[in-house]
PDB file of C-alpha atoms in Angstrom:
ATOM      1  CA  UNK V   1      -9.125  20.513 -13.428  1.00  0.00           C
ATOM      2  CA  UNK V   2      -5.370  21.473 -14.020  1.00  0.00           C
ATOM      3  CA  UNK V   3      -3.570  21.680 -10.434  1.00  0.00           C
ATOM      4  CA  UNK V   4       0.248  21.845 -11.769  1.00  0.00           C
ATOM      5  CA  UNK V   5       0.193  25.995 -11.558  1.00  0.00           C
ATOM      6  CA  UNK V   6      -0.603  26.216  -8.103  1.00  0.00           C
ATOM      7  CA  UNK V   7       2.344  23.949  -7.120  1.00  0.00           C
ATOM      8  CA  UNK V   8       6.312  24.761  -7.244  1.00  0.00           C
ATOM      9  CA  UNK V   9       7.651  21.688  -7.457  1.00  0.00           C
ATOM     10  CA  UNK V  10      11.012  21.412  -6.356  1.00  0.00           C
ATOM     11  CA  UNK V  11      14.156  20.004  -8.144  1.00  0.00           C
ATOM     12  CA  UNK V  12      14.070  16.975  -6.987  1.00  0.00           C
ATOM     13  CA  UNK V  13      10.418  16.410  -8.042  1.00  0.00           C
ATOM     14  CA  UNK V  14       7.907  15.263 -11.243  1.00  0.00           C
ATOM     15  CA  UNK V  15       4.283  15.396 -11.502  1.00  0.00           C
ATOM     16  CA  UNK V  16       2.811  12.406 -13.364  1.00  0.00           C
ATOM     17  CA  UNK V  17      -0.590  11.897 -14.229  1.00  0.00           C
ATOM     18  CA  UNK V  18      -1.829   8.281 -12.870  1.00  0.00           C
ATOM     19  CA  UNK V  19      -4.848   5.832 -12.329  1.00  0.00           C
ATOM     20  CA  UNK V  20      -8.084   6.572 -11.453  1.00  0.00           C
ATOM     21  CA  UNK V  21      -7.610  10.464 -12.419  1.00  0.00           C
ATOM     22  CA  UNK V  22      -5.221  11.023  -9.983  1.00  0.00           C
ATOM     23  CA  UNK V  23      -1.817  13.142  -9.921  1.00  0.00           C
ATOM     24  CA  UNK V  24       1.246  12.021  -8.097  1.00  0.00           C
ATOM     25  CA  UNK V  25       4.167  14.562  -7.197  1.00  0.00           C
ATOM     26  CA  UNK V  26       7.273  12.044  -6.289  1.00  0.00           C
ATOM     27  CA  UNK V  27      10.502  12.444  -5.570  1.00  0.00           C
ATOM     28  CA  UNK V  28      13.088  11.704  -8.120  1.00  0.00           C
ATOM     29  CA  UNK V  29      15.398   9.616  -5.777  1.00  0.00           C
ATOM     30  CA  UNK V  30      12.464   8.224  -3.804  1.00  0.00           C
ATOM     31  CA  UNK V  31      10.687   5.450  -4.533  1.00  0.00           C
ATOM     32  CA  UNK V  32       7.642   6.185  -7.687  1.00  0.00           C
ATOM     33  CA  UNK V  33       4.215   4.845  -8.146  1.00  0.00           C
ATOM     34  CA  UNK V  34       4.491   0.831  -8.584  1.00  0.00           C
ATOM     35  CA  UNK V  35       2.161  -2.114  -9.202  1.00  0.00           C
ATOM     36  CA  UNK V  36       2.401  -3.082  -5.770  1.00  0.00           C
ATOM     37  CA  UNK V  37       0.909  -0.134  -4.619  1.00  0.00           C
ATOM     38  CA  UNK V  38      -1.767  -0.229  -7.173  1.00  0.00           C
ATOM     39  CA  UNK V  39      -2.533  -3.880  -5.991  1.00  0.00           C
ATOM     40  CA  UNK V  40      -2.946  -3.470  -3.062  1.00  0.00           C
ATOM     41  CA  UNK V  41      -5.166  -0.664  -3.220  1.00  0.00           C
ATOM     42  CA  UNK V  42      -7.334  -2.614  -5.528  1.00  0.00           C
ATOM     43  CA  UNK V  43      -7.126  -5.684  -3.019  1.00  0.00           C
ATOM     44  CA  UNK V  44      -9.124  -3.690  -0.460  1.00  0.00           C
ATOM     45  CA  UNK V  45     -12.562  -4.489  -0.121  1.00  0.00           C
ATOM     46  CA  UNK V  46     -14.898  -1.362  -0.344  1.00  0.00           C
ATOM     47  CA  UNK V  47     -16.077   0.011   3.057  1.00  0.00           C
ATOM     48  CA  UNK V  48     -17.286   3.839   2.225  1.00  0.00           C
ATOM     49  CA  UNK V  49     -17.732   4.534   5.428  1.00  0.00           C
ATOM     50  CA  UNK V  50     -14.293   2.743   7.187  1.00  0.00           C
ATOM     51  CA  UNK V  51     -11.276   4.981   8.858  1.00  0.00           C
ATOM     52  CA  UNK V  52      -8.329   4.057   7.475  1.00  0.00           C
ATOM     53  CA  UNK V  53      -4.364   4.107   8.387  1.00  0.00           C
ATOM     54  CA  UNK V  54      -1.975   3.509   5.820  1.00  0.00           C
ATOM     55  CA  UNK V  55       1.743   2.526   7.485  1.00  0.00           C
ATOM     56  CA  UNK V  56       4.556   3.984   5.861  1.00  0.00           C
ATOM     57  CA  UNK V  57       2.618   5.884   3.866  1.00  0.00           C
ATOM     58  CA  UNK V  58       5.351   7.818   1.391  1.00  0.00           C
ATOM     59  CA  UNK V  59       3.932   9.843  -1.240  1.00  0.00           C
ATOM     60  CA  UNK V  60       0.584   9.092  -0.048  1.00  0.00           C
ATOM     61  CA  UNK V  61      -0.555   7.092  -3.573  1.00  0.00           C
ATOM     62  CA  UNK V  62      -2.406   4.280  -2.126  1.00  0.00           C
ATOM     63  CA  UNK V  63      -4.369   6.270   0.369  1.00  0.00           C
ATOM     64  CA  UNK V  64      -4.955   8.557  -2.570  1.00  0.00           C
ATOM     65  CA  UNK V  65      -6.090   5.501  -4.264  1.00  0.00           C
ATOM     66  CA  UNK V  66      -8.257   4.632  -1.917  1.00  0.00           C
ATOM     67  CA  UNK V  67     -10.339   7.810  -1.671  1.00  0.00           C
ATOM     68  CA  UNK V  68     -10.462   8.145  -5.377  1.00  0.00           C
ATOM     69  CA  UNK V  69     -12.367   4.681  -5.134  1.00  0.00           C
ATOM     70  CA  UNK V  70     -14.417   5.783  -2.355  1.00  0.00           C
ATOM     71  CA  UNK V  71     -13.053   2.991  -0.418  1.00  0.00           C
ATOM     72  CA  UNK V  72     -13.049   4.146   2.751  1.00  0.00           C
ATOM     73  CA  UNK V  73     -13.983   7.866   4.192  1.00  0.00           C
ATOM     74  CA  UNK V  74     -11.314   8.787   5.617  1.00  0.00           C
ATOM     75  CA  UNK V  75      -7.319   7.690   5.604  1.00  0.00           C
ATOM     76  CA  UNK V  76      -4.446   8.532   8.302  1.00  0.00           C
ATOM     77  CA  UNK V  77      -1.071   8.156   6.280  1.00  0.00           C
ATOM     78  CA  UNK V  78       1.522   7.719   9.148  1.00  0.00           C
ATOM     79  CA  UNK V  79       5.154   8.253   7.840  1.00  0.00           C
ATOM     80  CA  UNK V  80       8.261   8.522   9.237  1.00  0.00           C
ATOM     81  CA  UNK V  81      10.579  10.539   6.566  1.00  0.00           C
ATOM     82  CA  UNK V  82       9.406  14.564   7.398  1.00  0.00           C
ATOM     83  CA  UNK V  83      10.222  15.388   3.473  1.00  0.00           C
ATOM     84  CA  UNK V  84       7.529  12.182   2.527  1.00  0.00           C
ATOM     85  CA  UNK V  85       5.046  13.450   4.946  1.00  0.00           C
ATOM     86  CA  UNK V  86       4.918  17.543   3.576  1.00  0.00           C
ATOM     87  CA  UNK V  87       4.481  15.404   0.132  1.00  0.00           C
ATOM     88  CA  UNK V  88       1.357  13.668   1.358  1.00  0.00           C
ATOM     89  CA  UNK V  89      -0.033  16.995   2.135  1.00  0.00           C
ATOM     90  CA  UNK V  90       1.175  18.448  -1.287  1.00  0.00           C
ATOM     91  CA  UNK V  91      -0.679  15.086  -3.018  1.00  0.00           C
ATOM     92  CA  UNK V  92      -3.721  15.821  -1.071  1.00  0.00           C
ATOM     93  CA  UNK V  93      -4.536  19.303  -1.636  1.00  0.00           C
ATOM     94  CA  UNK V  94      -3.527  18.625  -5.625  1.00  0.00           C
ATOM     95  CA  UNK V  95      -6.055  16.018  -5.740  1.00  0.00           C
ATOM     96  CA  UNK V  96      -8.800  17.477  -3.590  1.00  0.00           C
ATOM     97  CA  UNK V  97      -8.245  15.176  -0.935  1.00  0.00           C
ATOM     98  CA  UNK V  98      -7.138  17.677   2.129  1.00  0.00           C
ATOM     99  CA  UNK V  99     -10.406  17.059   4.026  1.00  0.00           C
ATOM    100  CA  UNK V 100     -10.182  13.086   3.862  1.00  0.00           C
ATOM    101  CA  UNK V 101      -6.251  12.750   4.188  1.00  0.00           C
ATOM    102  CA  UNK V 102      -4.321  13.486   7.052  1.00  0.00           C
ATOM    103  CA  UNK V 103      -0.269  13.149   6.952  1.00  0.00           C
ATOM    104  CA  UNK V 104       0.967  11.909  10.565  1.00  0.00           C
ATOM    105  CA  UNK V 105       5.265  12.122  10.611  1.00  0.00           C
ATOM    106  CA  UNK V 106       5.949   9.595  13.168  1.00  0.00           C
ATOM    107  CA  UNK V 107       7.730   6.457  13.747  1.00  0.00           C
ATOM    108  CA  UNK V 108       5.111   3.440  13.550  1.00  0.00           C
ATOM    109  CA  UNK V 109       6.965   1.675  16.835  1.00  0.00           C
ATOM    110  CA  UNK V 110       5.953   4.840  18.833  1.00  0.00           C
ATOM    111  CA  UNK V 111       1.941   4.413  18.115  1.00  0.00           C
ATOM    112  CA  UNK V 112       0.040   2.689  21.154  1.00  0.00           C
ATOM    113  CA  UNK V 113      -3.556   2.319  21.021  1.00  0.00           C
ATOM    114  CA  UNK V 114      -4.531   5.518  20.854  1.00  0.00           C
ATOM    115  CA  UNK V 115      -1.758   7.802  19.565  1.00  0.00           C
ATOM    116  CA  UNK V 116      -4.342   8.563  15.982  1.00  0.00           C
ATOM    117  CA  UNK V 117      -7.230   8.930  17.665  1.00  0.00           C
ATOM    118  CA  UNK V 118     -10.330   5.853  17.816  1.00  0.00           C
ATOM    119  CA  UNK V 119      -9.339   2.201  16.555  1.00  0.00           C
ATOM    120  CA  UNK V 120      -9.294   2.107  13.218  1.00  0.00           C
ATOM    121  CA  UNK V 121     -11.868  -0.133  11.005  1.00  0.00           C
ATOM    122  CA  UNK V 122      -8.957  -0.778   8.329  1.00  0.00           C
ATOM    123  CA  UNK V 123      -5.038  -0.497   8.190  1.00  0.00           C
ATOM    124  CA  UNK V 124      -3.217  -1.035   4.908  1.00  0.00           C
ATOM    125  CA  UNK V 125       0.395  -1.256   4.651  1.00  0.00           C
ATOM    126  CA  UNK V 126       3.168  -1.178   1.470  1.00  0.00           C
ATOM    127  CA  UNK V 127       6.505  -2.069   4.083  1.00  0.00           C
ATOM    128  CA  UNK V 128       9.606  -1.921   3.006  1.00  0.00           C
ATOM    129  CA  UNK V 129      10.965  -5.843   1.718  1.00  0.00           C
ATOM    130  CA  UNK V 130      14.280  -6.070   2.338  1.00  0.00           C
ATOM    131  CA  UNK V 131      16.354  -6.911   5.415  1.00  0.00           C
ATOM    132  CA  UNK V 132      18.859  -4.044   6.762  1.00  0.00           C
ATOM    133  CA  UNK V 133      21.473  -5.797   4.454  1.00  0.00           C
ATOM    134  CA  UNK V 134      20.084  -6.827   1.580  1.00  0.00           C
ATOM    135  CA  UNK V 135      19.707  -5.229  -1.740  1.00  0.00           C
ATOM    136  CA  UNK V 136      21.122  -1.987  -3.305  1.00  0.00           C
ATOM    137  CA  UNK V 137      19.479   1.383  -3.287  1.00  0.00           C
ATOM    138  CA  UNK V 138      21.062   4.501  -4.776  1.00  0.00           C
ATOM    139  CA  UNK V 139      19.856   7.295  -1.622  1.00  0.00           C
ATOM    140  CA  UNK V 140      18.706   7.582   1.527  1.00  0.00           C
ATOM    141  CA  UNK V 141      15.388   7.747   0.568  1.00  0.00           C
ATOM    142  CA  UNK V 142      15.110   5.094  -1.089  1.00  0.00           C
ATOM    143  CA  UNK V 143      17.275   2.953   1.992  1.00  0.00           C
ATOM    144  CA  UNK V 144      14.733   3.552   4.617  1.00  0.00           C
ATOM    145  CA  UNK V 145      11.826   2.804   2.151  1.00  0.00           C
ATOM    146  CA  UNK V 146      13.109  -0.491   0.761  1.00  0.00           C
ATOM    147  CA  UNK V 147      15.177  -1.737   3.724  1.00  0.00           C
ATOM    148  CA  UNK V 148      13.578  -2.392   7.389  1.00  0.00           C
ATOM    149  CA  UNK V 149      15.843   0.285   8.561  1.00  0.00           C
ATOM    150  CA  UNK V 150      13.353   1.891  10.954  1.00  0.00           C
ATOM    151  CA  UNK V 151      11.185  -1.385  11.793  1.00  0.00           C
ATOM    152  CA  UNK V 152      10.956  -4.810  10.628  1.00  0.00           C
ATOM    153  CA  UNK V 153       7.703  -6.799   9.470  1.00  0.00           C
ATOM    154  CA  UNK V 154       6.946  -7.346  12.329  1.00  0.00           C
ATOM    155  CA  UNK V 155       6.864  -3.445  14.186  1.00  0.00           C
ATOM    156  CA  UNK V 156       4.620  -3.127  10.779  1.00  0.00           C
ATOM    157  CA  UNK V 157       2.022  -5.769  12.075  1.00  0.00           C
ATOM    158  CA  UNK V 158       1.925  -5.045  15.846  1.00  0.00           C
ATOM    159  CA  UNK V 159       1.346  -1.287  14.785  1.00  0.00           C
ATOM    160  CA  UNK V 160      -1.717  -2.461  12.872  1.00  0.00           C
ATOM    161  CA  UNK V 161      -2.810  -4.658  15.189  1.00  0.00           C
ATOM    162  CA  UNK V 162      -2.043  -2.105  18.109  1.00  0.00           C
ATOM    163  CA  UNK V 163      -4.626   0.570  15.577  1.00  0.00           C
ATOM    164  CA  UNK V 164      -7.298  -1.736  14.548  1.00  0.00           C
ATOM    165  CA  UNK V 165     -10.597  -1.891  16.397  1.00  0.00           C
ATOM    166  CA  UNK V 166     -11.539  -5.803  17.202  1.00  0.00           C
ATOM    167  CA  UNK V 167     -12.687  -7.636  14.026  1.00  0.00           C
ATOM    168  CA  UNK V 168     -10.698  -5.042  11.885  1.00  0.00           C
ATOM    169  CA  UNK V 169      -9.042  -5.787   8.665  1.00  0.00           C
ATOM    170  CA  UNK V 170      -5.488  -5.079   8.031  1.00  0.00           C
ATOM    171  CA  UNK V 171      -3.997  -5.491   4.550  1.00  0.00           C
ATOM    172  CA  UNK V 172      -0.622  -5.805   3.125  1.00  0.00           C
ATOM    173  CA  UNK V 173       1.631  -6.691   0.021  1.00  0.00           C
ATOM    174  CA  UNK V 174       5.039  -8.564   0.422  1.00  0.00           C
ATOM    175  CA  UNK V 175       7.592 -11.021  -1.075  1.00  0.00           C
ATOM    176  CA  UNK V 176       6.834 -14.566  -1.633  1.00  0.00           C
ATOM    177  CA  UNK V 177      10.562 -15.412  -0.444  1.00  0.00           C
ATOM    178  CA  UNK V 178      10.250 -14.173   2.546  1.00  0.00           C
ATOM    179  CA  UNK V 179       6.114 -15.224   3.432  1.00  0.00           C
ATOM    180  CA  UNK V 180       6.844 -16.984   6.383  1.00  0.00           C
ATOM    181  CA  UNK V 181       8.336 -13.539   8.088  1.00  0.00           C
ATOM    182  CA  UNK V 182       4.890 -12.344   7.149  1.00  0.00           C
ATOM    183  CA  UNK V 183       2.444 -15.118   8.243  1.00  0.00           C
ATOM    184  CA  UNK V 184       5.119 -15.417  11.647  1.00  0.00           C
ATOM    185  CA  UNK V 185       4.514 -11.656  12.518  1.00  0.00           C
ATOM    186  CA  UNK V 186       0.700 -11.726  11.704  1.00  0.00           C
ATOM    187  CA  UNK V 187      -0.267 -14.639  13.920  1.00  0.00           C
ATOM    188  CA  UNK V 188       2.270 -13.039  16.798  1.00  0.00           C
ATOM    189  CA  UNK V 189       0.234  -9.670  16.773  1.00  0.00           C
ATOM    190  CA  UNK V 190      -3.124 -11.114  16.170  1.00  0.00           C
ATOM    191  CA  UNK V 191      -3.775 -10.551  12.959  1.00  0.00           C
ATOM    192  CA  UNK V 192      -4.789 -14.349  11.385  1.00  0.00           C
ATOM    193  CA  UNK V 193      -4.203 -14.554   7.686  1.00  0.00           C
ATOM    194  CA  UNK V 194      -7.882 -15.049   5.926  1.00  0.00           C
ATOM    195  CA  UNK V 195      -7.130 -14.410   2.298  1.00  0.00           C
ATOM    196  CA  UNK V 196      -4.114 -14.303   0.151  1.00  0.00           C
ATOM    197  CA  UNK V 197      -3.542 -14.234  -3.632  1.00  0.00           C
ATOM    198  CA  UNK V 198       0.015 -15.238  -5.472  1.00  0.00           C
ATOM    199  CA  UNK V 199       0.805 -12.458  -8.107  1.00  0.00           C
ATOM    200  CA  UNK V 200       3.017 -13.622 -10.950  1.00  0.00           C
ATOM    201  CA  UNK V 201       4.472 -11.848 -13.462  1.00  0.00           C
ATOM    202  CA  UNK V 202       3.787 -14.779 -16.265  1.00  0.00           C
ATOM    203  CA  UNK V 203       2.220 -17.860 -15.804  1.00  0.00           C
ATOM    204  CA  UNK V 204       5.657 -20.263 -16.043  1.00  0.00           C
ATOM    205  CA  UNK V 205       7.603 -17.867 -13.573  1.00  0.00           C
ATOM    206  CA  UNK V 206       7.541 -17.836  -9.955  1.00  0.00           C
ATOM    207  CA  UNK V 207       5.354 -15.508  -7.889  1.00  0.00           C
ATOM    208  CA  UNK V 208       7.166 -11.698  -7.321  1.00  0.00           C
ATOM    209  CA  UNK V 209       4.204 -10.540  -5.002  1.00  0.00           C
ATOM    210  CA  UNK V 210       1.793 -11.876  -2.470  1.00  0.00           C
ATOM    211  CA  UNK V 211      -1.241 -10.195  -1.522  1.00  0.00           C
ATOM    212  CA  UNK V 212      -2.462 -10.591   1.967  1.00  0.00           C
ATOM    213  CA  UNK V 213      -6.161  -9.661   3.896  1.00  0.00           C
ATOM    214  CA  UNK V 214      -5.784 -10.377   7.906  1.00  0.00           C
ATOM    215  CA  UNK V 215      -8.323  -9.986  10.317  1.00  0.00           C
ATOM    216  CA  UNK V 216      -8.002  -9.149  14.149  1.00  0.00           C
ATOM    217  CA  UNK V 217      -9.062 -11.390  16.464  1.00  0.00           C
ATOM    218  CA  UNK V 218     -10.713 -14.038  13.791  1.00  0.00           C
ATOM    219  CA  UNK V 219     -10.563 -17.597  14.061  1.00  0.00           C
ATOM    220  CA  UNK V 220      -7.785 -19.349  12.030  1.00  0.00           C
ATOM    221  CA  UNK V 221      -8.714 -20.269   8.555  1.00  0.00           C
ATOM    222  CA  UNK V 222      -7.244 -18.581   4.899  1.00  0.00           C
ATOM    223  CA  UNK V 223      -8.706 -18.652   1.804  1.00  0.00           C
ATOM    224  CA  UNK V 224      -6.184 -18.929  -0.824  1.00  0.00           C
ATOM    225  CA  UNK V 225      -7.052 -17.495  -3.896  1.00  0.00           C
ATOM    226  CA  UNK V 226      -5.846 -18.471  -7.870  1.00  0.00           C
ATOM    227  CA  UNK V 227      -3.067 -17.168  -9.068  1.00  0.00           C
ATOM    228  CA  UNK V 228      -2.903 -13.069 -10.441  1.00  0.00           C
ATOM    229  CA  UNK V 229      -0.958 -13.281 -13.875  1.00  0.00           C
ATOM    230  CA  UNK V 230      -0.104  -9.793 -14.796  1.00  0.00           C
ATOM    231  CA  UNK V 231       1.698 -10.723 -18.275  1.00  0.00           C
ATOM    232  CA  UNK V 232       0.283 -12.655 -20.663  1.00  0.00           C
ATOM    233  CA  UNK V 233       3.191 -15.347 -21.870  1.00  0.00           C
ATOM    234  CA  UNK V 234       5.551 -14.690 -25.266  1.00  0.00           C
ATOM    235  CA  UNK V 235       7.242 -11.915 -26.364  1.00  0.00           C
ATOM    236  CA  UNK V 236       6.058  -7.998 -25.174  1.00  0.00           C
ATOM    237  CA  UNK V 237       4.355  -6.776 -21.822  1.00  0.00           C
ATOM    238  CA  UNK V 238       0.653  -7.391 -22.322  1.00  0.00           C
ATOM    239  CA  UNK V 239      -1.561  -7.774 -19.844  1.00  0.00           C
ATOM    240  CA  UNK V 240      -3.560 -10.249 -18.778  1.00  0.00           C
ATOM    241  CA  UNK V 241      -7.547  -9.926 -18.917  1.00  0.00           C
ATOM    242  CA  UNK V 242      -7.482 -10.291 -15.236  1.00  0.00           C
ATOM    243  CA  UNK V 243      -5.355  -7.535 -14.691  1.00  0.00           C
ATOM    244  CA  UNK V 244      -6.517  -5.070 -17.399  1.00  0.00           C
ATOM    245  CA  UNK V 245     -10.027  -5.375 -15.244  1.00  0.00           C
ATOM    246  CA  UNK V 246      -8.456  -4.506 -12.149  1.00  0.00           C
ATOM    247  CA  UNK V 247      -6.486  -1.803 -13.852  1.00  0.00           C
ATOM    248  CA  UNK V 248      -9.734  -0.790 -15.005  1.00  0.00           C
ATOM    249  CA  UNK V 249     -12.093  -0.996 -11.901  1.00  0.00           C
ATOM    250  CA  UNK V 250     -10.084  -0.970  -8.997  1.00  0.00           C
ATOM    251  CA  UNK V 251     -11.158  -3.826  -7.366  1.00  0.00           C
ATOM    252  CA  UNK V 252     -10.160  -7.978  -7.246  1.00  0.00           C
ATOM    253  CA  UNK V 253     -13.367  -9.297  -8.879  1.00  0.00           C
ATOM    254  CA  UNK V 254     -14.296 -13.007  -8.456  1.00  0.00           C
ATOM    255  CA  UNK V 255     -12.321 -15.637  -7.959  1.00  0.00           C
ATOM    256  CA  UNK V 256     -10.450 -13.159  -5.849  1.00  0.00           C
ATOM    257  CA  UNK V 257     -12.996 -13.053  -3.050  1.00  0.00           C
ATOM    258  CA  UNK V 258     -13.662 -14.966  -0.182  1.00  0.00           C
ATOM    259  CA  UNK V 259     -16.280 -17.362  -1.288  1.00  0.00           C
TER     260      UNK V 259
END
């Protein structure tokens, strides 16, 4: 069902159709629809009947993602930029997803324990990568969403942890370069690390992403999985097997899975 008439998009903004029949509105100096996001979407284990919080949420895509997936039942997509926030509503109602989606403006460091409602059975989170100095982005938009501008990795995990019911599973993509921030700022909030899967672009180059699955309250012990080529190696962009089937289903098939 065509959506695009019942929406003024503004000039600052595209439509583009995207995975799993969904359609994005973005904004043109914001940050657009990425592998990571994808990635991690697929990366979540299906739990039809979970609550969900996505942290710095932005257009709303991997929430959307989610629910197109039936994933989980129902996502909170807390985000601090007001503009990003009206969009996840916008993104909703285009996709059908008003009932099941629920935009929250806030600032993640604000949220105590029950500032969204009941713990949460899953939290997924795309942060932003780079330190307040690092890198080069062309707006303001793009600043806040790249740079830890308004919270570091670590405000990220103690707002999951600080959301998640005990035994609840909090997800999250990030660089390889700077993993130890990551692993540091899970333990701290108690969140242990129990799976985690390398993503390379081709097989003789270094990893770009890494994948991680934490767990609140558990035990320590990580599984960590093979390797995720994307590229296949030569010449051209083609992917990989392994990625064409998560393209495909959604999901991290075996040998992705805890065995």
């Amino acid at each position: 069902m065509e959506h695009y008439d019942k929406f003024d998009l503004l000039p600052d903004e595209t439509i583009t159709d995207i995975n799993s029949g969904l359609k994005l509105i973005q904004k043109r100096d914001g940050l657009t629809f990425g592998s990571d996001a994808y990635l991690l979407s697929a990366y979540v284990r299906k739990s039809p009947r979970a609550r969900c919080a996505d942290l710095g949420s932005g257009t709303g895509i991997i929430s959307l993602l989610l629910l197109a997936k039936n994933k989980v039942a129902q996502v909170d997509a807390v985000e601090l930029q007001p503009d990003f926030a009206e969009l996840i509503t916008r993104n909703a109602e285009l996709n059908g997803f008003s009932e099941r989606l629920r935009a929250r403006c806030t600032d993640l460091r604000e949220l105590d324990g029950t500032s969204l409602g009941a713990p949460f059975d899953i939290i997924v989170s795309n942060p932003p990568y780079m330190k307040p100095t690092g890198g080069r982005s062309f707006s303001e938009r793009r600043q806040i969403a790249r740079h830890e501008l308004f919270g570091g990795i670590g405000d990220f995990c103690h707002a999951a942890s600080r959301q998640l019911k005990h035994g609840g599973i909090f997800y999250t993509v990030w660089r390889p370069d700077r993993l130890t921030c990551l692993v540091s700022a899970l333990c701290e909030s108690g969140l242990e690390p129990k799976r985690m899967t390398f993503v390379h672009s081709r097989l003789e180059l270094a990893p770009c992403l890494v994948l991680c699955e934490s767990k609140k309250g558990a035990s320590a012990g990580m599984y960590v999985t093979p390797p995720l080529i994307m590229y296949e190696s030569g010449a051209g962009a083609k992917y990989t097997a392994a990625l064409n089937k998560i393209y495909e289903t959604g999901e991290f098939d075996e040998p992705y899975q805890r065995p």
